[in-house]
């Protein structure tokens, strides 16, 4: 063995021991590897950075609990309609019964269905917030998701609140058939009433936002924000590739692609999201009265600006 | 009544009936040639054919109905429009740079009432189908529909939509132009219109592409039409990981008119002529026309506010959950 080989071997064995250690620590949850650039980060640092890789800026998936913590001021979150639970109205069974799928997913996630809704303060501003959770059957929209979002929007309309929905969904939930498709219409109808009351609605599109969610409330924002490099589209990429039998460009259906084609207002890194939302909400507080009258003023609570008749 | 003379696109389950009808014709011809009276036997055979027809068409499986709904000879939006209206003037363009042939519409007169009619348009043959993109509308199609509906609202004309699409077009250009946004926008705006809106599923109601013109005061559906959250083939590919499980998916998804009436999604099922709408297009058109007129008469009795309110409440109660 030449001296050179000896050095080479030594370097190799050092690398493998390092890797072995890293894997052990990943298993312990102390370290997290960025799926995009492969860099290891101390999990606590990563969480402090809202699960955004400090090296490459990749946005890792976060669950709905974490989202609420990131956006809502401490101790101000009031959940709505937590009791709503899915039922198997179609008696649906694919390779597994829908009933069993619901139970398993509920046990795994601690959630009743794929969205959490509630009210809270965002930098001191009252908002009605819906957060979809991709862990629950791919964030798919069935009756419960539709009903909870609808009630949230109706509550927002009634109380004069800005509505924010963090989207993360593969689309309509097939296991509930047409009941799922109709949630698209139902939520859009609720948003129409919210709009009639001159209230602000901002969907935030995160990875992934596709199918029936894209074709309804995700695209109906007065303003639409997206996280960097999220997949956003109507038809699935694979479906399009199969129909057209050609490879699609890498950036197809990304946030950046949508921005370029005019379908989102801005791409906002997660670390800036709360600040950005607060700024946008506050700039939309009516300064001039919507309806001429002595009690319409921007410092008045929002409700008083809604026509009383 | 259908004859056996030229029946292209014969579906498997139609075959026994078709053979029997062919035999009846044959006997009739033979009897005529030989001057024999076989009217008794023919009456018997015809009774048997009627029975067989009832049996076949009352026990269709969801996937057989899907075949009927996609039947190449099934009357299309333009067939119905021309059959039910006294006047019809097609209008073109989304005013944004395109005119989608897969979604057609215009102004018409139905039993004296000026209306706007629009719907997905499938082709009548391969060449036509290629031009019409098999009834799969592009964002421009949905925006044309919206423009026509706004026109209807402006001139106080009821809106009649006809749904017949495998789904909205899934292509690069459709994504670029905002397929999702175009559909979403229609869903919201359709809750806003003052005028009565009637939506009829005449053939295949495929997913968001169908719903994009499907928000109305009344949802009607032909007996053998289907309405699905995703095509059974796509659903099978995703959930069963096997596209060949389409028939199973079709059954599981509850796509037939009867199932959807039970789920509270439809208001009215329109019965079809005994061999299906494709066997008697004019008969089907007459049924459609009567249903549209009687529904319009009911809706004229409401104020615009009442219609909007009831339209919202109708969709608001859709969904099944605990709690």
Coordinates of C-alpha atoms in Angstrom, one line a residue:
Chain A
X1 CA 0.0 0.0 0.0
X2 CA 1.4 3.3 -1.0
X3 CA 1.3 6.2 1.3
X4 CA -1.2 7.8 -1.1
X5 CA -3.5 4.8 -0.8
X6 CA -3.2 4.8 2.9
X7 CA -4.5 8.4 3.0
X8 CA -7.3 7.6 0.6
X9 CA -8.4 4.7 2.7
X10 CA -8.3 6.7 5.8
X11 CA -10.4 9.4 4.3
X12 CA -12.9 6.8 3.1
X13 CA -13.3 5.2 6.5
X14 CA -13.7 8.5 8.2
X15 CA -16.5 9.4 5.8
X16 CA -18.3 6.2 6.4
X17 CA -18.1 6.5 10.2
X18 CA -19.4 10.1 9.8
X19 CA -22.3 8.9 7.7
X20 CA -23.1 6.1 10.1
X21 CA -23.2 8.6 13.0
X22 CA -25.4 10.9 11.0
X23 CA -27.9 8.2 10.2
X24 CA -28.1 7.3 13.8
X25 CA -28.8 10.8 14.8
X26 CA -31.3 11.3 12.0
X27 CA -33.1 8.3 13.5
X28 CA -33.1 10.0 16.8
X29 CA -34.6 13.0 15.2
X30 CA -31.8 15.3 16.3
X31 CA -30.7 15.9 12.7
X32 CA -32.7 16.4 9.6
X33 CA -31.4 15.9 6.1
X34 CA -32.6 18.3 3.5
X35 CA -34.3 16.3 0.7
X36 CA -33.2 18.9 -1.8
X37 CA -29.5 19.5 -1.2
X38 CA -28.7 16.7 1.3
X39 CA -27.2 19.0 3.9
X40 CA -27.8 18.0 7.5
X41 CA -29.2 20.5 9.9
X42 CA -29.8 20.4 13.6
X43 CA -33.6 19.7 13.8
X44 CA -34.1 22.4 16.4
X45 CA -32.4 25.0 14.2
X46 CA -34.4 23.9 11.3
X47 CA -37.6 24.2 13.3
X48 CA -36.6 27.7 14.4
X49 CA -36.1 28.4 10.7
X50 CA -39.7 27.1 10.0
X51 CA -38.4 24.0 8.3
X52 CA -36.7 25.9 5.6
X53 CA -33.2 24.6 4.7
X54 CA -30.7 27.3 5.7
X55 CA -28.4 26.1 2.9
X56 CA -30.6 25.9 -0.2
X57 CA -33.9 27.5 0.9
X58 CA -35.9 24.3 0.3
X59 CA -39.3 24.5 2.1
X60 CA -39.9 21.2 3.9
X61 CA -43.4 20.0 4.6
X62 CA -44.9 21.2 7.9
X63 CA -48.1 19.9 9.5
X64 CA -51.1 22.0 10.4
X65 CA -50.2 22.3 14.1
X66 CA -46.8 23.8 13.2
X67 CA -48.4 26.1 10.6
X68 CA -50.8 27.5 13.2
X69 CA -47.8 28.0 15.6
X70 CA -46.0 29.8 12.9
X71 CA -48.8 32.2 12.0
X72 CA -50.9 32.8 15.0
X73 CA -49.8 34.9 18.0
X74 CA -49.3 32.6 21.1
X75 CA -52.5 31.8 23.1
X76 CA -54.9 33.5 20.7
X77 CA -55.9 30.4 18.6
X78 CA -59.5 29.4 19.0
X79 CA -60.4 26.3 16.9
X80 CA -63.8 26.0 15.2
X81 CA -65.9 22.9 14.5
X82 CA -63.3 20.5 15.8
X83 CA -66.0 17.9 16.3
X84 CA -66.7 17.3 12.6
X85 CA -65.7 13.8 11.5
X86 CA -65.8 12.1 8.1
X87 CA -68.2 9.2 7.5
X88 CA -68.2 6.6 4.7
X89 CA -71.3 7.7 2.9
X90 CA -70.6 5.6 -0.2
X91 CA -69.6 2.5 1.6
X92 CA -66.4 2.8 -0.4
X93 CA -63.7 0.2 -0.7
X94 CA -60.7 0.2 -3.0
X95 CA -57.8 -1.9 -1.9
X96 CA -58.7 -0.9 1.6
X97 CA -62.1 0.1 3.1
X98 CA -62.5 3.9 3.4
X99 CA -63.7 3.4 7.0
X100 CA -60.4 1.7 7.9
X101 CA -58.4 4.4 6.1
X102 CA -60.1 7.1 8.1
X103 CA -59.4 5.4 11.4
X104 CA -55.8 4.7 10.6
X105 CA -55.1 8.2 9.5
X106 CA -56.9 9.7 12.5
X107 CA -54.8 7.5 14.8
X108 CA -51.6 8.4 13.0
X109 CA -52.2 12.2 12.8
X110 CA -54.4 13.0 15.8
X111 CA -56.6 14.9 13.4
X112 CA -60.3 14.2 12.5
X113 CA -59.8 15.2 8.9
X114 CA -57.5 17.1 6.6
X115 CA -58.2 20.7 7.7
X116 CA -58.0 22.7 10.9
X117 CA -60.0 25.9 11.2
X118 CA -60.2 28.6 13.7
X119 CA -59.7 32.3 14.6
X120 CA -56.7 34.0 16.2
X121 CA -54.5 37.0 16.0
X122 CA -51.8 37.4 13.4
X123 CA -49.4 40.1 14.6
X124 CA -52.4 41.4 16.5
X125 CA -54.8 41.4 13.6
X126 CA -57.9 39.2 13.9
X127 CA -58.1 36.5 11.2
X128 CA -60.1 33.4 10.3
X129 CA -57.6 30.8 9.4
X130 CA -57.9 27.4 7.7
X131 CA -54.9 25.1 7.4
X132 CA -55.0 22.0 5.3
X133 CA -52.9 19.1 6.4
X134 CA -51.3 16.9 3.7
X135 CA -50.7 14.1 6.1
X136 CA -54.4 13.3 6.2
X137 CA -55.0 11.4 3.0
X138 CA -53.0 13.8 0.9
X139 CA -55.0 16.8 2.2
X140 CA -57.8 15.6 0.1
X141 CA -61.1 17.5 0.2
X142 CA -64.2 15.5 1.2
X143 CA -67.3 16.6 3.0
X144 CA -65.6 17.6 6.3
X145 CA -63.0 19.7 4.6
X146 CA -65.7 21.4 2.6
X147 CA -68.0 21.9 5.6
X148 CA -65.3 23.2 7.9
X149 CA -64.0 25.7 5.3
X150 CA -67.5 26.8 4.5
X151 CA -68.3 27.4 8.2
X152 CA -65.0 29.3 8.6
X153 CA -65.7 31.6 5.7
X154 CA -69.3 32.1 6.8
X155 CA -68.0 33.0 10.3
X156 CA -65.5 35.3 8.7
X157 CA -68.3 37.0 6.8
X158 CA -70.5 37.4 9.8
X159 CA -67.7 38.7 12.0
X160 CA -66.1 40.9 9.3
X161 CA -62.8 38.9 9.4
X162 CA -60.1 38.4 6.8
X163 CA -60.0 34.8 5.8
X164 CA -56.7 33.0 5.1
X165 CA -56.5 29.4 3.9
X166 CA -53.2 27.6 3.7
X167 CA -53.7 25.1 0.9
X168 CA -52.0 21.8 0.7
X169 CA -54.0 19.2 -1.1
X170 CA -54.1 16.6 -3.9
X171 CA -57.6 17.6 -4.7
X172 CA -61.1 16.2 -4.2
X173 CA -61.3 13.0 -2.1
X174 CA -62.3 10.2 -4.4
X175 CA -63.6 8.0 -1.6
X176 CA -66.5 10.4 -1.1
X177 CA -67.3 10.6 -4.8
X178 CA -69.5 13.4 -6.0
X179 CA -70.0 14.7 -2.5
X180 CA -66.3 15.8 -2.7
X181 CA -66.7 17.5 -6.0
X182 CA -69.7 19.5 -4.7
X183 CA -67.5 20.9 -1.9
X184 CA -65.8 23.0 -4.6
X185 CA -69.1 24.7 -5.4
X186 CA -70.1 25.1 -1.8
X187 CA -66.9 26.8 -0.7
X188 CA -66.9 29.0 -3.8
X189 CA -70.5 30.1 -2.9
X190 CA -69.4 31.0 0.7
X191 CA -66.5 33.0 -0.7
X192 CA -68.9 34.9 -2.9
X193 CA -70.8 36.1 0.2
X194 CA -67.5 37.0 1.9
X195 CA -66.6 39.0 -1.2
X196 CA -70.0 40.8 -1.3
X197 CA -69.2 42.1 2.2
X198 CA -65.9 43.6 0.9
X199 CA -63.8 41.4 3.1
X200 CA -60.3 40.2 2.2
X201 CA -59.5 36.5 1.4
X202 CA -56.0 35.3 0.9
X203 CA -55.2 31.7 0.0
X204 CA -51.6 30.7 0.5
X205 CA -50.6 28.0 -1.9
X206 CA -48.1 25.5 -0.5
X207 CA -46.7 22.2 -1.9
X208 CA -48.8 20.7 -3.4
X209 CA -51.9 22.5 -4.4
X210 CA -53.7 20.6 -7.2
X211 CA -56.9 19.3 -8.7
X212 CA -60.2 20.4 -7.2
X213 CA -58.6 22.7 -4.7
X214 CA -56.8 24.6 -7.4
X215 CA -60.1 24.7 -9.4
X216 CA -61.9 26.4 -6.5
X217 CA -60.8 28.3 -3.4
X218 CA -57.1 28.2 -4.1
X219 CA -57.6 30.4 -7.2
X220 CA -60.3 32.7 -5.8
X221 CA -58.2 34.9 -3.6
X222 CA -58.4 38.7 -3.7
X223 CA -54.7 38.2 -3.4
X224 CA -52.9 34.9 -3.9
X225 CA -49.6 34.0 -2.3
X226 CA -47.4 31.0 -2.8
X227 CA -44.5 29.4 -1.1
X228 CA -41.3 29.0 -3.2
X229 CA -41.1 26.0 -5.6
X230 CA -44.5 24.5 -4.6
X231 CA -46.3 22.4 -7.1
X232 CA -49.5 24.1 -8.1
X233 CA -51.7 23.0 -10.9
X234 CA -55.1 21.7 -12.1
X235 CA -54.2 18.4 -13.9
X236 CA -51.5 16.1 -12.5
X237 CA -48.2 16.3 -14.2
X238 CA -48.2 12.6 -15.0
X239 CA -51.7 12.8 -16.5
X240 CA -50.5 15.5 -18.9
X241 CA -47.3 13.6 -19.7
X242 CA -49.3 10.6 -20.5
X243 CA -51.9 12.4 -22.7
X244 CA -49.2 14.3 -24.6
X245 CA -46.5 11.7 -24.5
X246 CA -43.8 14.2 -23.9
X247 CA -41.6 15.3 -21.0
X248 CA -42.6 18.6 -19.5
X249 CA -40.2 21.3 -18.5
X250 CA -38.8 21.1 -14.9
X251 CA -40.4 24.3 -13.7
X252 CA -43.9 23.3 -15.1
X253 CA -46.6 23.9 -12.5
X254 CA -44.3 25.5 -9.9
X255 CA -45.0 28.7 -7.9
X256 CA -42.5 30.5 -10.1
X257 CA -44.3 29.2 -13.3
X258 CA -47.6 30.5 -12.0
X259 CA -46.1 33.8 -11.1
X260 CA -44.7 34.1 -14.6
X261 CA -48.1 33.3 -16.1
X262 CA -50.0 35.8 -13.9
X263 CA -51.9 33.5 -11.5
X264 CA -50.2 34.4 -8.2
X265 CA -49.5 37.8 -6.8
X266 CA -46.2 37.0 -5.0
X267 CA -44.0 34.2 -3.9
X268 CA -43.3 34.6 -0.2
X269 CA -40.7 32.5 1.7
X270 CA -42.2 30.9 4.7
X271 CA -40.0 32.8 7.1
X272 CA -41.5 36.0 5.7
X273 CA -45.1 34.8 5.5
X274 CA -46.5 36.1 8.8
X275 CA -45.0 39.5 8.3
X276 CA -46.2 39.7 4.7
X277 CA -49.8 38.6 5.6
X278 CA -49.9 41.2 8.4
X279 CA -48.7 43.9 6.1
X280 CA -51.3 43.0 3.4
X281 CA -54.1 42.7 5.9
X282 CA -53.3 46.0 7.4
X283 CA -53.0 47.8 4.1
X284 CA -56.5 46.5 3.2
X285 CA -58.2 48.0 6.3
X286 CA -60.6 50.5 4.8
X287 CA -59.3 54.0 5.1
X288 CA -62.0 55.7 3.2
X289 CA -65.4 54.6 4.4
X290 CA -67.1 52.0 2.1
X291 CA -70.4 53.5 2.8
X292 CA -70.5 57.2 3.6
X293 CA -71.6 57.7 7.2
X294 CA -70.3 59.3 10.4
X295 CA -69.3 56.0 12.1
X296 CA -67.3 54.6 9.2
X297 CA -63.7 55.2 10.0
X298 CA -60.6 53.0 9.6
X299 CA -60.0 52.9 13.4
X300 CA -63.5 51.5 14.0
X301 CA -63.8 47.8 14.4
X302 CA -64.3 46.2 11.1
X303 CA -67.9 45.0 11.8
X304 CA -69.3 48.5 11.9
X305 CA -68.3 49.0 8.3
X306 CA -70.7 46.3 7.1
X307 CA -74.0 47.9 6.0
X308 CA -76.5 47.3 8.8
X309 CA -79.7 47.1 6.7
Chain B
X1 CA -88.6 2.6 -32.4
X2 CA -85.0 1.7 -33.4
X3 CA -84.4 -0.6 -36.2
X4 CA -81.6 -3.0 -36.8
X5 CA -80.8 -1.7 -40.3
X6 CA -77.7 0.2 -39.4
X7 CA -76.6 0.0 -35.8
X8 CA -73.0 0.9 -35.7
X9 CA -71.4 1.3 -32.2
X10 CA -73.5 -1.5 -30.8
X11 CA -72.8 -2.0 -27.1
X12 CA -72.3 -5.5 -25.8
X13 CA -75.4 -5.5 -23.6
X14 CA -77.5 -4.2 -26.5
X15 CA -76.7 -7.3 -28.6
X16 CA -79.3 -9.8 -27.5
X17 CA -82.0 -7.2 -28.0
X18 CA -80.6 -6.2 -31.4
X19 CA -80.5 -9.9 -32.5
X20 CA -84.1 -10.4 -31.5
X21 CA -85.2 -7.3 -33.3
X22 CA -83.3 -8.5 -36.4
X23 CA -85.1 -11.8 -36.2
X24 CA -88.5 -10.1 -36.0
X25 CA -87.7 -8.1 -39.1
X26 CA -86.5 -11.2 -40.9
X27 CA -89.7 -13.1 -40.1
X28 CA -91.8 -10.2 -41.2
X29 CA -90.0 -10.0 -44.6
X30 CA -90.3 -13.7 -45.2
X31 CA -94.0 -13.7 -44.3
X32 CA -94.6 -10.9 -46.7
X33 CA -92.8 -12.6 -49.5
X34 CA -94.7 -15.8 -49.0
X35 CA -98.0 -14.2 -48.1
X36 CA -98.3 -15.9 -44.8
X37 CA -100.0 -14.4 -41.8
X38 CA -97.6 -14.4 -38.9
X39 CA -98.9 -11.4 -37.0
X40 CA -99.6 -13.6 -34.0
X41 CA -96.0 -14.8 -33.8
X42 CA -94.7 -11.3 -34.4
X43 CA -96.8 -9.9 -31.7
X44 CA -95.4 -12.5 -29.3
X45 CA -91.8 -11.8 -30.3
X46 CA -92.3 -8.1 -30.0
X47 CA -93.7 -8.6 -26.5
X48 CA -90.6 -10.6 -25.8
X49 CA -88.4 -7.8 -27.1
X50 CA -90.1 -5.3 -25.0
X51 CA -89.6 -7.4 -21.9
X52 CA -85.9 -8.0 -22.8
X53 CA -85.5 -4.2 -23.3
X54 CA -87.0 -3.4 -20.0
X55 CA -84.8 -6.1 -18.3
X56 CA -81.6 -4.9 -20.0
X57 CA -82.2 -1.2 -19.4
X58 CA -83.5 -1.4 -15.9
X59 CA -80.5 -3.5 -14.7
X60 CA -77.6 -1.7 -16.3
X61 CA -74.5 -1.6 -14.2
X62 CA -72.8 1.7 -13.6
X63 CA -70.1 0.9 -16.1
X64 CA -72.7 0.0 -18.7
X65 CA -74.4 3.3 -18.1
X66 CA -71.0 4.9 -18.5
X67 CA -70.8 3.3 -22.0
X68 CA -74.3 4.6 -22.8
X69 CA -73.4 8.1 -21.5
X70 CA -70.4 8.0 -23.9
X71 CA -72.3 6.5 -26.8
X72 CA -71.0 8.1 -30.0
X73 CA -74.6 8.4 -31.2
X74 CA -75.9 10.0 -28.0
X75 CA -77.4 13.4 -28.7
X76 CA -75.0 16.2 -28.0
X77 CA -75.5 19.7 -26.7
X78 CA -76.0 21.2 -30.2
X79 CA -78.4 18.3 -31.1
X80 CA -80.6 19.1 -28.1
X81 CA -80.4 22.9 -28.5
X82 CA -81.5 22.6 -32.1
X83 CA -84.3 20.2 -31.2
X84 CA -85.8 22.1 -28.3
X85 CA -85.4 25.8 -29.4
X86 CA -87.5 27.7 -31.9
X87 CA -84.6 30.1 -32.6
X88 CA -80.9 29.7 -32.0
X89 CA -78.0 32.0 -32.7
X90 CA -74.6 30.7 -31.8
X91 CA -72.2 33.2 -30.3
X92 CA -68.4 32.9 -30.3
X93 CA -65.3 33.9 -28.4
X94 CA -64.2 34.5 -24.8
X95 CA -63.1 38.1 -25.7
X96 CA -59.7 37.1 -24.4
X97 CA -58.1 35.7 -27.6
X98 CA -59.8 32.4 -28.1
X99 CA -63.0 30.6 -29.2
X100 CA -63.1 27.1 -27.8
X101 CA -65.1 24.7 -30.0
X102 CA -65.4 22.2 -27.1
X103 CA -67.8 24.6 -25.3
X104 CA -70.5 26.2 -27.4
X105 CA -73.2 28.6 -26.5
X106 CA -75.6 31.3 -27.8
X107 CA -78.9 33.0 -27.5
X108 CA -82.1 31.0 -28.2
X109 CA -85.8 31.0 -27.7
X110 CA -87.4 28.2 -25.8
X111 CA -91.2 28.0 -25.9
X112 CA -91.2 31.7 -26.5
X113 CA -88.8 32.5 -23.7
X114 CA -85.5 34.2 -24.7
X115 CA -82.7 32.2 -23.0
X116 CA -78.9 31.7 -23.2
X117 CA -77.9 28.1 -23.8
X118 CA -74.4 26.7 -23.5
X119 CA -72.7 23.4 -23.0
X120 CA -69.8 21.1 -23.7
X121 CA -69.8 19.8 -27.3
X122 CA -68.4 16.4 -28.3
X123 CA -67.8 15.6 -31.9
X124 CA -70.1 13.5 -34.1
X125 CA -67.2 11.6 -35.8
X126 CA -63.5 11.3 -35.4
X127 CA -62.6 14.4 -37.4
X128 CA -65.2 16.5 -35.5
X129 CA -64.1 15.0 -32.2
X130 CA -60.5 16.1 -32.9
X131 CA -61.7 19.6 -33.7
X132 CA -63.9 19.6 -30.5
X133 CA -61.2 18.1 -28.4
X134 CA -63.7 15.3 -27.4
X135 CA -65.7 17.8 -25.4
X136 CA -62.8 18.7 -23.1
X137 CA -62.9 22.5 -22.7
X138 CA -59.9 24.8 -22.3
X139 CA -59.7 27.8 -20.0
X140 CA -61.0 29.9 -22.9
X141 CA -64.1 27.7 -23.1
X142 CA -64.9 28.3 -19.4
X143 CA -64.3 32.0 -19.9
X144 CA -66.6 32.0 -23.0
X145 CA -69.2 30.3 -20.9
X146 CA -68.8 33.0 -18.2
X147 CA -69.1 35.8 -20.7
X148 CA -72.3 34.3 -22.1
X149 CA -73.7 33.8 -18.6
X150 CA -72.9 37.5 -17.8
X151 CA -74.7 38.4 -21.0
X152 CA -77.7 36.4 -19.9
X153 CA -77.8 38.1 -16.6
X154 CA -77.4 41.5 -18.2
X155 CA -80.4 40.9 -20.4
X156 CA -82.5 39.0 -17.9
X157 CA -82.4 35.7 -19.8
X158 CA -82.4 32.4 -18.0
X159 CA -79.2 30.3 -18.3
X160 CA -79.5 26.7 -19.5
X161 CA -76.3 24.7 -19.4
X162 CA -75.7 21.2 -20.8
X163 CA -73.0 19.1 -19.3
X164 CA -71.3 16.5 -21.5
X165 CA -67.5 16.2 -21.0
X166 CA -65.0 13.6 -19.8
X167 CA -63.3 16.5 -17.9
X168 CA -61.6 19.8 -18.5
X169 CA -58.6 19.6 -20.9
X170 CA -55.4 18.5 -19.3
X171 CA -52.7 20.0 -21.4
X172 CA -49.7 22.3 -21.1
X173 CA -51.4 25.2 -22.7
X174 CA -54.5 24.7 -20.5
X175 CA -52.3 24.9 -17.4
X176 CA -50.5 28.0 -18.7
X177 CA -53.8 29.7 -19.3
X178 CA -55.1 28.8 -15.8
X179 CA -57.5 25.9 -16.2
X180 CA -58.0 25.9 -12.4
X181 CA -58.6 29.6 -12.2
X182 CA -61.1 29.6 -15.1
X183 CA -63.2 26.9 -13.5
X184 CA -62.9 28.3 -10.0
X185 CA -64.1 31.7 -11.2
X186 CA -67.2 30.3 -12.8
X187 CA -68.1 28.4 -9.6
X188 CA -68.1 31.6 -7.6
X189 CA -69.8 33.8 -10.3
X190 CA -72.6 31.4 -10.9
X191 CA -73.8 32.0 -7.3
X192 CA -74.1 35.7 -8.2
X193 CA -76.5 35.7 -11.1
X194 CA -80.0 37.0 -10.7
X195 CA -81.5 34.9 -13.5
X196 CA -82.7 31.3 -13.2
X197 CA -80.0 28.7 -14.0
X198 CA -80.8 25.2 -15.0
X199 CA -78.0 22.6 -15.4
X200 CA -78.6 19.3 -17.2
X201 CA -76.2 16.4 -17.3
X202 CA -77.0 15.0 -20.8
X203 CA -74.2 12.5 -21.1
X204 CA -70.9 12.4 -19.3
X205 CA -70.4 14.7 -16.3
X206 CA -66.6 14.6 -15.7
X207 CA -65.2 16.2 -12.6
X208 CA -64.3 19.9 -12.3
X209 CA -64.7 20.3 -16.1
X210 CA -68.4 19.5 -15.7
X211 CA -68.9 21.5 -12.5
X212 CA -67.4 24.6 -14.2
X213 CA -70.8 25.2 -15.8
X214 CA -72.7 23.2 -13.2
X215 CA -73.8 25.5 -10.5
X216 CA -77.5 26.2 -10.8
X217 CA -80.9 26.5 -9.2
X218 CA -81.8 23.0 -10.4
X219 CA -79.5 20.1 -11.4
X220 CA -81.2 17.7 -13.8
X221 CA -79.8 14.5 -15.2
X222 CA -80.8 12.0 -17.8
X223 CA -81.5 8.5 -16.6
X224 CA -78.4 6.9 -18.2
X225 CA -76.1 9.9 -17.8
X226 CA -73.2 9.8 -15.3
X227 CA -71.6 12.4 -13.1
X228 CA -68.2 11.6 -11.5
X229 CA -65.6 13.2 -9.3
X230 CA -62.9 11.7 -11.5
X231 CA -63.3 9.3 -14.5
X232 CA -63.5 5.7 -13.2
X233 CA -60.4 4.9 -15.3
X234 CA -58.4 7.6 -13.5
X235 CA -59.8 6.6 -10.2
X236 CA -58.9 3.0 -10.7
X237 CA -55.4 3.9 -11.8
X238 CA -54.9 6.0 -8.6
X239 CA -56.7 3.9 -5.9
X240 CA -56.4 0.4 -7.3
X241 CA -53.1 1.1 -9.1
X242 CA -54.8 -0.7 -12.1
X243 CA -56.6 1.2 -14.8
X244 CA -58.4 -2.0 -15.8
X245 CA -60.4 -1.9 -12.6
X246 CA -62.5 0.9 -14.2
X247 CA -65.8 -1.0 -13.8
X248 CA -65.2 -1.6 -10.1
X249 CA -64.4 2.1 -9.7
X250 CA -67.5 3.1 -11.6
X251 CA -69.6 1.1 -9.2
X252 CA -67.8 2.3 -6.1
X253 CA -67.9 6.0 -7.0
X254 CA -71.7 6.2 -7.2
X255 CA -72.0 7.9 -10.6
X256 CA -75.5 7.1 -11.7
X257 CA -78.5 9.4 -11.6
X258 CA -80.3 7.3 -9.1
X259 CA -77.3 7.2 -6.7
X260 CA -76.8 10.9 -7.0
X261 CA -80.5 11.7 -6.4
X262 CA -80.2 9.7 -3.2
X263 CA -77.0 11.6 -2.2
X264 CA -78.9 14.8 -2.5
X265 CA -76.9 16.1 -5.5
X266 CA -79.6 16.0 -8.2
X267 CA -83.0 17.6 -8.2
X268 CA -84.6 15.6 -11.1
X269 CA -83.9 12.5 -13.1
X270 CA -85.1 12.7 -16.7
X271 CA -86.3 9.4 -18.0
X272 CA -84.9 8.3 -21.4
X273 CA -86.8 6.7 -24.3
X274 CA -86.9 2.9 -23.9
X275 CA -83.6 2.1 -25.8
X276 CA -81.7 5.1 -24.4
X277 CA -81.4 8.6 -25.7
X278 CA -79.2 7.6 -28.7
X279 CA -82.0 5.4 -30.0
X280 CA -84.6 8.2 -30.0
X281 CA -82.9 11.6 -29.9
X282 CA -86.1 13.5 -30.6
X283 CA -88.0 11.6 -27.9
X284 CA -85.2 12.5 -25.4
X285 CA -85.3 16.1 -26.6
X286 CA -89.0 16.4 -26.0
X287 CA -88.5 15.1 -22.4
X288 CA -85.8 17.6 -21.8
X289 CA -87.8 20.5 -23.2
X290 CA -90.8 19.8 -21.0
X291 CA -88.6 19.5 -17.9
X292 CA -86.7 22.7 -18.7
X293 CA -89.9 24.7 -19.2
X294 CA -91.7 23.4 -16.1
X295 CA -88.6 24.2 -13.9
X296 CA -88.3 27.6 -15.4
X297 CA -91.9 28.3 -14.6
X298 CA -91.3 27.5 -11.0
X299 CA -88.2 29.6 -10.8
X300 CA -89.9 32.6 -12.4
X301 CA -92.1 32.7 -9.4
X302 CA -89.2 33.6 -7.1
X303 CA -87.4 36.9 -6.7
X304 CA -83.7 37.2 -7.8
X305 CA -82.7 37.3 -4.1
X306 CA -84.7 34.2 -3.3
X307 CA -83.2 32.4 -6.2
X308 CA -79.6 33.3 -5.1
X309 CA -80.4 32.4 -1.6
X310 CA -81.9 29.0 -2.4
X311 CA -79.1 28.3 -4.9
X312 CA -76.6 28.7 -2.2
X313 CA -78.5 26.7 0.4
X314 CA -79.0 23.9 -2.1
X315 CA -75.2 23.5 -2.5
X316 CA -74.6 24.4 1.2
X317 CA -76.3 21.2 2.4
X318 CA -74.3 18.9 0.1
X319 CA -71.9 16.7 2.0
X320 CA -72.2 13.9 4.6
X321 CA -70.3 13.9 8.0
X322 CA -70.6 13.4 11.7
X323 CA -71.0 16.1 14.2

